[in-house]
Amino acid sequence: MCKTRKLTAMNHPYVDLEKTLLWNTVNAAITDLRKNQDVKLTTTRQHVVGYICKQLFEKNLLTPQAVAKK
């Protein structure tokens, strides 16, 4: 499921995870952290969210619902 793609100008290597509950949850958490000024992103949000999602997936820390496409 968590296959990475070659990076092009229009996408990022985590596109396969974008429409998942996991992606939405991690993205919302990062939004909260940024609003509270707890973190400052120095790279694209998609790469940060994607990397966190990929790490959780690879370590088998997810339920099937978390990575199911909406």
Tab-separated table of C-alpha atoms in Angstrom:
chain	number	residue	atom	x	y	z
A	1	MET	CA	0.000	0.000	0.000
A	2	CYS	CA	2.611	2.547	0.977
A	3	LYS	CA	4.444	2.598	-2.315
A	4	THR	CA	6.437	5.682	-3.085
A	5	ARG	CA	6.442	7.231	-6.515
A	6	LYS	CA	9.092	9.143	-8.377
A	7	LEU	CA	8.914	12.800	-7.479
A	8	THR	CA	7.762	15.098	-10.245
A	9	ALA	CA	7.013	18.792	-10.302
A	10	MET	CA	3.302	18.132	-9.685
A	11	ASN	CA	3.366	15.539	-6.913
A	12	HIS	CA	5.345	14.037	-4.069
A	13	PRO	CA	6.341	10.484	-3.158
A	14	TYR	CA	3.449	10.009	-0.726
A	15	VAL	CA	0.502	10.602	-3.079
A	16	ASP	CA	-0.845	7.095	-2.395
A	17	LEU	CA	-1.491	8.044	1.245
A	18	GLU	CA	-3.183	11.401	0.637
A	19	LYS	CA	-6.823	10.313	0.747
A	20	THR	CA	-6.567	8.251	3.920
A	21	LEU	CA	-7.776	8.831	7.452
A	22	LEU	CA	-4.145	8.588	8.525
A	23	TRP	CA	-3.121	11.465	6.236
A	24	ASN	CA	-6.012	13.646	7.401
A	25	THR	CA	-5.237	12.967	11.061
A	26	VAL	CA	-1.515	13.690	10.777
A	27	ASN	CA	-2.201	16.761	8.645
A	28	ALA	CA	-4.668	18.103	11.249
A	29	ALA	CA	-2.172	17.502	14.054
A	30	ILE	CA	0.492	19.451	12.173
A	31	THR	CA	-1.998	22.266	11.592
A	32	ASP	CA	-2.634	22.430	15.340
A	33	LEU	CA	1.082	22.453	16.117
A	34	ARG	CA	1.695	25.260	13.622
A	35	LYS	CA	-1.208	27.332	14.989
A	36	ASN	CA	0.249	26.991	18.488
A	37	GLN	CA	3.680	27.883	17.099
A	38	ASP	CA	5.052	24.595	18.428
A	39	VAL	CA	6.629	23.692	15.077
A	40	LYS	CA	7.824	25.508	11.987
A	41	LEU	CA	7.960	23.555	8.736
A	42	THR	CA	11.034	24.095	6.608
A	43	THR	CA	9.932	21.754	3.831
A	44	THR	CA	6.605	21.155	2.129
A	45	ARG	CA	3.721	20.030	4.304
A	46	GLN	CA	3.095	17.063	1.973
A	47	HIS	CA	6.607	15.749	2.595
A	48	VAL	CA	6.315	16.127	6.368
A	49	VAL	CA	2.865	14.532	6.565
A	50	GLY	CA	3.867	11.812	4.120
A	51	TYR	CA	7.047	10.936	5.982
A	52	ILE	CA	5.230	10.593	9.308
A	53	CYS	CA	2.518	8.460	7.692
A	54	LYS	CA	5.095	6.258	5.990
A	55	GLN	CA	6.991	5.690	9.244
A	56	LEU	CA	3.831	4.678	11.104
A	57	PHE	CA	2.845	2.373	8.232
A	58	GLU	CA	6.251	0.703	7.980
A	59	LYS	CA	6.313	0.018	11.712
A	60	ASN	CA	2.880	-1.657	11.567
A	61	LEU	CA	1.341	0.836	13.977
A	62	LEU	CA	-1.862	1.344	11.997
A	63	THR	CA	-5.283	-0.210	11.733
A	64	PRO	CA	-6.603	-1.142	8.281
A	65	GLN	CA	-9.085	1.756	8.530
A	66	ALA	CA	-6.251	4.262	8.908
A	67	VAL	CA	-4.834	3.508	5.469
A	68	ALA	CA	-8.092	2.786	3.636
A	69	LYS	CA	-8.852	5.264	0.852
A	70	LYS	CA	-11.906	7.431	1.331
